[in-house]
CSV table of C-alpha atoms and ligand atoms in Angstrom, one decimal:
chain,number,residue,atom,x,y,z
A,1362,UNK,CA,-145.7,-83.2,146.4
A,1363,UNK,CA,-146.1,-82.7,150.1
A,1364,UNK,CA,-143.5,-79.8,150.6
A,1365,UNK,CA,-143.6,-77.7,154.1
A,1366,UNK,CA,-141.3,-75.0,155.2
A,1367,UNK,CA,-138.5,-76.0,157.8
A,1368,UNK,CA,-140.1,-75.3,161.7
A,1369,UNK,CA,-139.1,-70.9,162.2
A,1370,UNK,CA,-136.2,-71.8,164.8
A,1371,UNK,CA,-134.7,-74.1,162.0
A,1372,UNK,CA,-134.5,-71.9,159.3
A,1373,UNK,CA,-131.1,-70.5,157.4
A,1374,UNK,CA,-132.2,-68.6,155.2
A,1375,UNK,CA,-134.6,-66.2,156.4
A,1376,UNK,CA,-135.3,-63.3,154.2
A,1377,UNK,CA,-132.7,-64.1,151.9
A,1378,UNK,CA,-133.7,-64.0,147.9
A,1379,UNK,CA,-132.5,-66.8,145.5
A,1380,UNK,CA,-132.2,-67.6,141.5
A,1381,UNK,CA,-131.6,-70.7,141.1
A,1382,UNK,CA,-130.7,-72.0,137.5
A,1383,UNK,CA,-131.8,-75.6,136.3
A,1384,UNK,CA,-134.8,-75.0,138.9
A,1385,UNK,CA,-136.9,-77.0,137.1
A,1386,UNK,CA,-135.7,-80.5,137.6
A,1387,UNK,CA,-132.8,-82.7,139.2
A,1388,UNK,CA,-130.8,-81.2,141.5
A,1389,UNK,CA,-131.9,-78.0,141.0
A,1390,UNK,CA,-135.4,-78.4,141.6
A,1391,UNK,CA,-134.2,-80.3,145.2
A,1392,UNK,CA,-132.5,-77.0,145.8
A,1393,UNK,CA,-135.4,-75.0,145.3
A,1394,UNK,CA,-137.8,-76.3,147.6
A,1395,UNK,CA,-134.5,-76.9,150.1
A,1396,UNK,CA,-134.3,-73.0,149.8
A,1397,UNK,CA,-137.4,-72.4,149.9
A,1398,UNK,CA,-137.9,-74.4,153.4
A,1399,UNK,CA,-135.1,-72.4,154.9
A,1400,UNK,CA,-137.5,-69.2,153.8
A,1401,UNK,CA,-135.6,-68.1,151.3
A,1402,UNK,CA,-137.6,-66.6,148.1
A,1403,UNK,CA,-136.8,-68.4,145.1
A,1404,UNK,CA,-136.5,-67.7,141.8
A,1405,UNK,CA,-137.1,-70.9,139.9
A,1406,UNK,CA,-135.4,-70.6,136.5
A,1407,UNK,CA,-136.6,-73.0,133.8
A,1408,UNK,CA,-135.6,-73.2,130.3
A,1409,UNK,CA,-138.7,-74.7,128.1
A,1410,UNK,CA,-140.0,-76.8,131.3
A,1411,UNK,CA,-142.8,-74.1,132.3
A,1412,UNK,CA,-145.0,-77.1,134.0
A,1413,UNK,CA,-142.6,-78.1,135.9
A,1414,UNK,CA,-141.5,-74.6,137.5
A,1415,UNK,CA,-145.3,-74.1,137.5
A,1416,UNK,CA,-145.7,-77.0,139.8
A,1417,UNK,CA,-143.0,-76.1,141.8
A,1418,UNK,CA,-143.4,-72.4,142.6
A,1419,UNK,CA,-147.1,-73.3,143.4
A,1420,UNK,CA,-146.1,-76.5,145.7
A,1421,UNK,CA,-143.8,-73.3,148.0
A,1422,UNK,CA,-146.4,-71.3,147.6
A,1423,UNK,CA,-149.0,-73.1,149.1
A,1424,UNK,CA,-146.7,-73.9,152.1
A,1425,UNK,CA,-146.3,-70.4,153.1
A,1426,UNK,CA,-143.1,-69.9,151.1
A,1427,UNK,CA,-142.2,-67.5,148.1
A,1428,UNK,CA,-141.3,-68.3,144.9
A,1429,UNK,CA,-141.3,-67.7,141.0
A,1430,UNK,CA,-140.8,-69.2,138.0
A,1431,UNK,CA,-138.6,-67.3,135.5
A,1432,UNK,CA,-137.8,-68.3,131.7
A,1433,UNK,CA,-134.1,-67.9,130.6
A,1434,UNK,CA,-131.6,-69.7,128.7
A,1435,UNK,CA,-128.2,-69.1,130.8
A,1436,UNK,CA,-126.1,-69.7,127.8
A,1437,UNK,CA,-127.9,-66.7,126.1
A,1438,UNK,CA,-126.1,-62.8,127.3
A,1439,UNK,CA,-130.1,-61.3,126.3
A,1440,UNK,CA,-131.7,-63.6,128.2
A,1441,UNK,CA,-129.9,-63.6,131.4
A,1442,UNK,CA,-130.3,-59.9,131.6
A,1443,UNK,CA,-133.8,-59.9,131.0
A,1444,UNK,CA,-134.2,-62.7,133.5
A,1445,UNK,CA,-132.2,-61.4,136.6
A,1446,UNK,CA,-134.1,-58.0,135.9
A,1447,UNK,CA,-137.1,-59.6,136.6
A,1448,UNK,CA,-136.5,-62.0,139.9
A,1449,UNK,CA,-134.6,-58.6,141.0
A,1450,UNK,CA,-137.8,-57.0,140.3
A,1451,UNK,CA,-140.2,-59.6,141.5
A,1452,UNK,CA,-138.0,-60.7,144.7
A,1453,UNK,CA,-136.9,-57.2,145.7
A,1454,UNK,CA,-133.5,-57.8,145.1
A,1455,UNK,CA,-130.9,-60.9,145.4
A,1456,UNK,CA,-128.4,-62.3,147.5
A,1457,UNK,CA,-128.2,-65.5,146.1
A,1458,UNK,CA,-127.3,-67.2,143.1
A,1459,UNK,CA,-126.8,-70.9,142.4
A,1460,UNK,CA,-125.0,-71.8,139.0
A,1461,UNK,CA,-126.9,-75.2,139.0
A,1462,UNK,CA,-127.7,-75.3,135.1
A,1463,UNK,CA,-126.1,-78.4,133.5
A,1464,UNK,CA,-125.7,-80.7,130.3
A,1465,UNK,CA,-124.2,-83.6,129.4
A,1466,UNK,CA,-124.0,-86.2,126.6
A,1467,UNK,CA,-121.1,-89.3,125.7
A,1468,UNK,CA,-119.1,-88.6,123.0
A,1469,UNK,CA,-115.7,-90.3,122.6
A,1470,UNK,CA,-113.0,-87.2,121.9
A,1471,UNK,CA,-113.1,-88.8,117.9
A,1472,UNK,CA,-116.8,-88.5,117.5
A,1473,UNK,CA,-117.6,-85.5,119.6
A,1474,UNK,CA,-119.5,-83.0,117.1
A,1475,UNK,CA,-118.0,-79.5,117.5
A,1476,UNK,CA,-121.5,-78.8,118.4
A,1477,UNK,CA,-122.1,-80.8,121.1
A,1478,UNK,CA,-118.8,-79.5,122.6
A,1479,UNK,CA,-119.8,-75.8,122.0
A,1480,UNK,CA,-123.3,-76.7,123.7
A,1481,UNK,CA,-121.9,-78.2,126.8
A,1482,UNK,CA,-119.5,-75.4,127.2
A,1483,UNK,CA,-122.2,-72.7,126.5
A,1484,UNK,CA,-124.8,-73.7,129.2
A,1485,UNK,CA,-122.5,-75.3,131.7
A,1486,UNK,CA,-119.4,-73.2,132.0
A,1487,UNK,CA,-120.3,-69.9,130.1
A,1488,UNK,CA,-124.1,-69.6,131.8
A,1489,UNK,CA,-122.0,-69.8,135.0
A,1490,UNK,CA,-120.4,-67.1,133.8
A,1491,UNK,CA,-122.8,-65.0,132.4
A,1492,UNK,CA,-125.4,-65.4,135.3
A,1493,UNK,CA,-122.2,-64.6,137.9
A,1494,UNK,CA,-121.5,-61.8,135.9
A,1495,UNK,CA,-125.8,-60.5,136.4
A,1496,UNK,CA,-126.3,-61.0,139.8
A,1497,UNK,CA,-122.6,-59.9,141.1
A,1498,UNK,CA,-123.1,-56.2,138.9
A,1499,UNK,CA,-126.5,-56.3,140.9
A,1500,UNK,CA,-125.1,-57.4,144.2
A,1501,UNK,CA,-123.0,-54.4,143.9
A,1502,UNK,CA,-125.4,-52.4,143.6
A,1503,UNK,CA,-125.8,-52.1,147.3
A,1504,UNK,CA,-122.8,-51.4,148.8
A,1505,UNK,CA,-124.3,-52.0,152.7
A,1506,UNK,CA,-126.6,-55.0,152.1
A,1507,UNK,CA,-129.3,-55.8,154.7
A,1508,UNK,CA,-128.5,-59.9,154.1
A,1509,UNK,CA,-125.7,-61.9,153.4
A,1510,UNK,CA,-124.8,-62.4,149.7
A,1511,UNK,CA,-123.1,-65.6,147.9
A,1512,UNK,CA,-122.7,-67.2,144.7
A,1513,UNK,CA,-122.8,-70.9,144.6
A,1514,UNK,CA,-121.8,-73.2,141.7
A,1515,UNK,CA,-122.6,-76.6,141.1
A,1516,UNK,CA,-119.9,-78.2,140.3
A,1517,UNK,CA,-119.0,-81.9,140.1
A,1518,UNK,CA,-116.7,-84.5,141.2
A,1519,UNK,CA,-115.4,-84.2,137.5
A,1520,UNK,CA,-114.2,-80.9,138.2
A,1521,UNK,CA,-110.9,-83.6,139.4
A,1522,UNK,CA,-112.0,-86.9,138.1
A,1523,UNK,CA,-110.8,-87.0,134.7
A,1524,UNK,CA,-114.2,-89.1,132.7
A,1525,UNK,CA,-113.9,-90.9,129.3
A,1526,UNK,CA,-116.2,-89.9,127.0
A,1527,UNK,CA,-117.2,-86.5,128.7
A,1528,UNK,CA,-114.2,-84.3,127.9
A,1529,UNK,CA,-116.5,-81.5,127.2
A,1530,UNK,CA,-118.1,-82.3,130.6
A,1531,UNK,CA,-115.1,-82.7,132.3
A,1532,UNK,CA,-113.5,-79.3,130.6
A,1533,UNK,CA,-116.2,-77.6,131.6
A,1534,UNK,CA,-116.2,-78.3,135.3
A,1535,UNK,CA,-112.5,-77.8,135.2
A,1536,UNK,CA,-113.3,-74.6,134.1
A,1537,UNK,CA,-116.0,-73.9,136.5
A,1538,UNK,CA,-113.4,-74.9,139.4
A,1539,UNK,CA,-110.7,-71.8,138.7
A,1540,UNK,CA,-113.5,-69.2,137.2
A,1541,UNK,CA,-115.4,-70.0,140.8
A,1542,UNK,CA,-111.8,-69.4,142.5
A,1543,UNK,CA,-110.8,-66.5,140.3
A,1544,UNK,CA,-114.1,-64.5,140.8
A,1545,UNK,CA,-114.0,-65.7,144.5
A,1546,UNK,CA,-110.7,-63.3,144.9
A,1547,UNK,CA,-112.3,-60.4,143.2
A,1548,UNK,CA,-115.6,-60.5,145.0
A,1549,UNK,CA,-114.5,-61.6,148.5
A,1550,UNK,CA,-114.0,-57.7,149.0
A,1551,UNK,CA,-116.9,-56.8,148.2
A,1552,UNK,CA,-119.1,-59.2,151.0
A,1553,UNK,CA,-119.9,-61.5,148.5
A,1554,UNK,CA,-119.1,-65.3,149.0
A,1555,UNK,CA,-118.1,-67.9,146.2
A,1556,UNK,CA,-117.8,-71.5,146.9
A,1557,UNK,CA,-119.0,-74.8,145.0
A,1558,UNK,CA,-120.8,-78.0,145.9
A,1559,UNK,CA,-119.5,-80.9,143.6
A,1560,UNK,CA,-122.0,-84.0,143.8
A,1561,UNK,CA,-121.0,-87.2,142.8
A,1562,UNK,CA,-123.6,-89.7,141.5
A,1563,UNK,CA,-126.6,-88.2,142.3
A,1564,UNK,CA,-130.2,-90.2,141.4
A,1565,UNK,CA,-131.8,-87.4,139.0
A,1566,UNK,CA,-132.8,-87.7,135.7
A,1567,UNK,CA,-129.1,-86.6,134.0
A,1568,UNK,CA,-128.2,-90.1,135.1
A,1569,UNK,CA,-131.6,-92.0,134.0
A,1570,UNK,CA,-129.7,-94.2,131.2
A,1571,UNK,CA,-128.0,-95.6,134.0
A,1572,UNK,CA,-130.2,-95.8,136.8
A,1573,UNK,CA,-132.8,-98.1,134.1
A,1574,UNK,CA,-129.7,-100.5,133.7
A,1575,UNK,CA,-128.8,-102.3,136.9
A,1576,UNK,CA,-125.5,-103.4,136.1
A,1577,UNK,CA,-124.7,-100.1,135.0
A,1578,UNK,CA,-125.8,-98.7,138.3
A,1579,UNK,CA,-124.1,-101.3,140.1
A,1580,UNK,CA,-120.8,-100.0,138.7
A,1581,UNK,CA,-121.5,-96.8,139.8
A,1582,UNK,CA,-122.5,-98.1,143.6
A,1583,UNK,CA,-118.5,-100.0,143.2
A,1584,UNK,CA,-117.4,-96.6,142.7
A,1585,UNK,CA,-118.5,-94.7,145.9
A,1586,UNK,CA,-116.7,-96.1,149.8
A,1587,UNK,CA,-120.1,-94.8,151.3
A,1588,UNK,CA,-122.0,-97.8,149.0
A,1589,UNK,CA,-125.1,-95.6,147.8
A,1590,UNK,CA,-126.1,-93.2,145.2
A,1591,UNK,CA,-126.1,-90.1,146.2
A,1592,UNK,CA,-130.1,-88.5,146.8
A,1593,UNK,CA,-131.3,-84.8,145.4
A,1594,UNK,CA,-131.4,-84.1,148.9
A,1595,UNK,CA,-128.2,-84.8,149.9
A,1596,UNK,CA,-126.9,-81.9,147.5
A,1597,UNK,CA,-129.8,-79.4,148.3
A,1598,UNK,CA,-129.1,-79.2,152.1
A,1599,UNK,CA,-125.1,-78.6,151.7
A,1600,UNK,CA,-126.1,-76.2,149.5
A,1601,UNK,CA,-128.8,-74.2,151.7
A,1602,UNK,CA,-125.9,-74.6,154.5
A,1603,UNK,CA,-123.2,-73.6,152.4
A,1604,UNK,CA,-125.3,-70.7,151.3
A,1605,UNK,CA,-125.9,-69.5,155.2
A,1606,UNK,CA,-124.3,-67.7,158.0
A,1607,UNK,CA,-123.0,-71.0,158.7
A,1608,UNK,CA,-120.7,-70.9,156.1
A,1609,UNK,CA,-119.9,-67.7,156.3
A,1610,UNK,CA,-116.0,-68.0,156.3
A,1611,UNK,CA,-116.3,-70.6,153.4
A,1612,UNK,CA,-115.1,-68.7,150.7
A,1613,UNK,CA,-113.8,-69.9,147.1
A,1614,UNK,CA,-114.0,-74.0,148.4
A,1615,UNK,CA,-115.4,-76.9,147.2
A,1616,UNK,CA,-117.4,-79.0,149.0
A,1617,UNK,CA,-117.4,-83.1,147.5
A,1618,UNK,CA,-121.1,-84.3,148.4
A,1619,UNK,CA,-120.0,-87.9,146.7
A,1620,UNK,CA,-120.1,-90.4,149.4
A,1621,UNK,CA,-116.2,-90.5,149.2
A,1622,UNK,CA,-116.1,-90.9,145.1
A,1623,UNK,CA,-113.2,-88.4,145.0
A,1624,UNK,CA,-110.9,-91.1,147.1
A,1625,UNK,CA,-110.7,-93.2,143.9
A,1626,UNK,CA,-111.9,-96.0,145.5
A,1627,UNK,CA,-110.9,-98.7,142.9
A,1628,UNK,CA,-107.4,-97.3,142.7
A,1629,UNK,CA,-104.9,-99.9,144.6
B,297,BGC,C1,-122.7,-86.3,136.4
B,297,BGC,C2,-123.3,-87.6,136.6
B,297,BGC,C3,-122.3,-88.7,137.1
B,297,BGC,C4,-121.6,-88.1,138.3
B,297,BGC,C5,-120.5,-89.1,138.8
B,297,BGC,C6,-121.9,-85.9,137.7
B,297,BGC,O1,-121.3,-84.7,137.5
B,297,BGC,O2,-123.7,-85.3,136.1
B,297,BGC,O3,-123.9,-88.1,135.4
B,297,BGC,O4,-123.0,-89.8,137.5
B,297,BGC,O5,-121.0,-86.9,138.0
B,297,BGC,O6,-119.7,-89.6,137.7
């Protein structure tokens, strides 16, 4: 793709050094290369999908910018050690983390396999966790940092919209709401900032059931006052601002990027 690095005067990020979980498609992969074009240096983390954080890292890098790909399962407590010892290694440290990892599959609550629940739960609300848990004890580290340090989660609109057929989903990002809050309080002291985007419906390939249908995507359009789904974009640049200076009194928030989805539009 025909990526290029935001014009110097423009940039937000500057010298800042990013994981980014998920990195390798959807959203995450937007926030990548939004990072990236704000200077950051980005840790792309993939999970199986070495192509595509292949192609990635290598569109940045030809543009100027920084980044690398890094393997890691965020559900797994191994795995995220061994992979936030490397980008710390590779990227000289980091100051930025973004919780962006994600599953989820329909199950009504009376067929949900235990399994599927566990799975969800693992990667979406226990990978936030575990992966807060890394790059805090290394943000520590350094008790008089050179750059501003955040973590970021990506939450959801269903972190308040209650969803049929996604309770794990929906318990997760519940979850993912107060832990973000909680471990906002405790870090707060320390110079670090918490604070999550929640997108609404956002054109990625999570939602590609219901993009290929267009009478299901329809009645997702009749669910947003703005009248559009939401673009990758859209998320990645409130989350490079949200990850700035700019933001720099935004601490333990959440931020709805859903065209007004969290009004409840259809609700009379
Ligand atoms: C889900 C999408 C869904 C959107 C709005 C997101 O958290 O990942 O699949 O379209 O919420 O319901």
């Amino acid at each position: 793709m025909a990526f290029s690095l935001h014009p110097e005067p423009a940039r937000l990020l500057t010298d800042r050094r990013a994981l980014v979980t998920g990195g390798s498609s959807g959203i995450g992969e937007g926030t990548c290369y939004e990072l990236a074009a704000h200077g950051a240096a980005v840790a792309v983390n993939y999970n199986g999908n070495a192509q595509s954080a292949d192609r990635i890292c290598a569109d940045i890098e030809r543009a100027g910018g920084r980044a690398v790909p890094v393997e890691m399962d965020v559900a797994d407590e191994h795995s995220v050690h061994d992979g936030f010892t490397t980008a710390a290694e590779v990227l000289g440290g980091l100051d930025l983390l973004v919780n962006n990892a994600g599953i989820e599959r329909p199950f009504k609550l009376v067929d949900m396999p235990l399994a599927e629940w566990r799975r969800v739960l693992d990667v979406n609300l226990t990978g936030a966790f575990l992966c807060s848990r890394e790059a805090a004890r290394i943000m520590c580290e350094d008790p008089s940092p050179a750059t501003p340090r955040a973590i970021l989660m990506m939450s959801s609109v269903h972190e308040v919209i209650p969803w049929e057929r996604f309770s794990h989903y929906c318990a997760s990002k519940g979850g993912m709401k107060l832990f973000a809050q909680t471990i906002a309080r405790e870090l707060a002291p320390h110079g670090i900032r918490v604070a999550s985007v929640a997108p609404g419906a956002i054109a990625t390939p999570i939602n590609a059931d219901v993009l290929a249908d267009p009478a299901a995507k329809q009645k997702v359009v009749d669910e947003i006052p703005y009248g559009r789904w939401g673009e990758v974009s859209d998320i990645a640049r409130a989350v490079a601002w949200l990850a700035s200076e700019q933001a720099d009194y935004v601490v333990g928030t959440t931020l709805f990027v859903d065209g007004g989805m969290t009004l409840y539009p259809n609700f009379a």
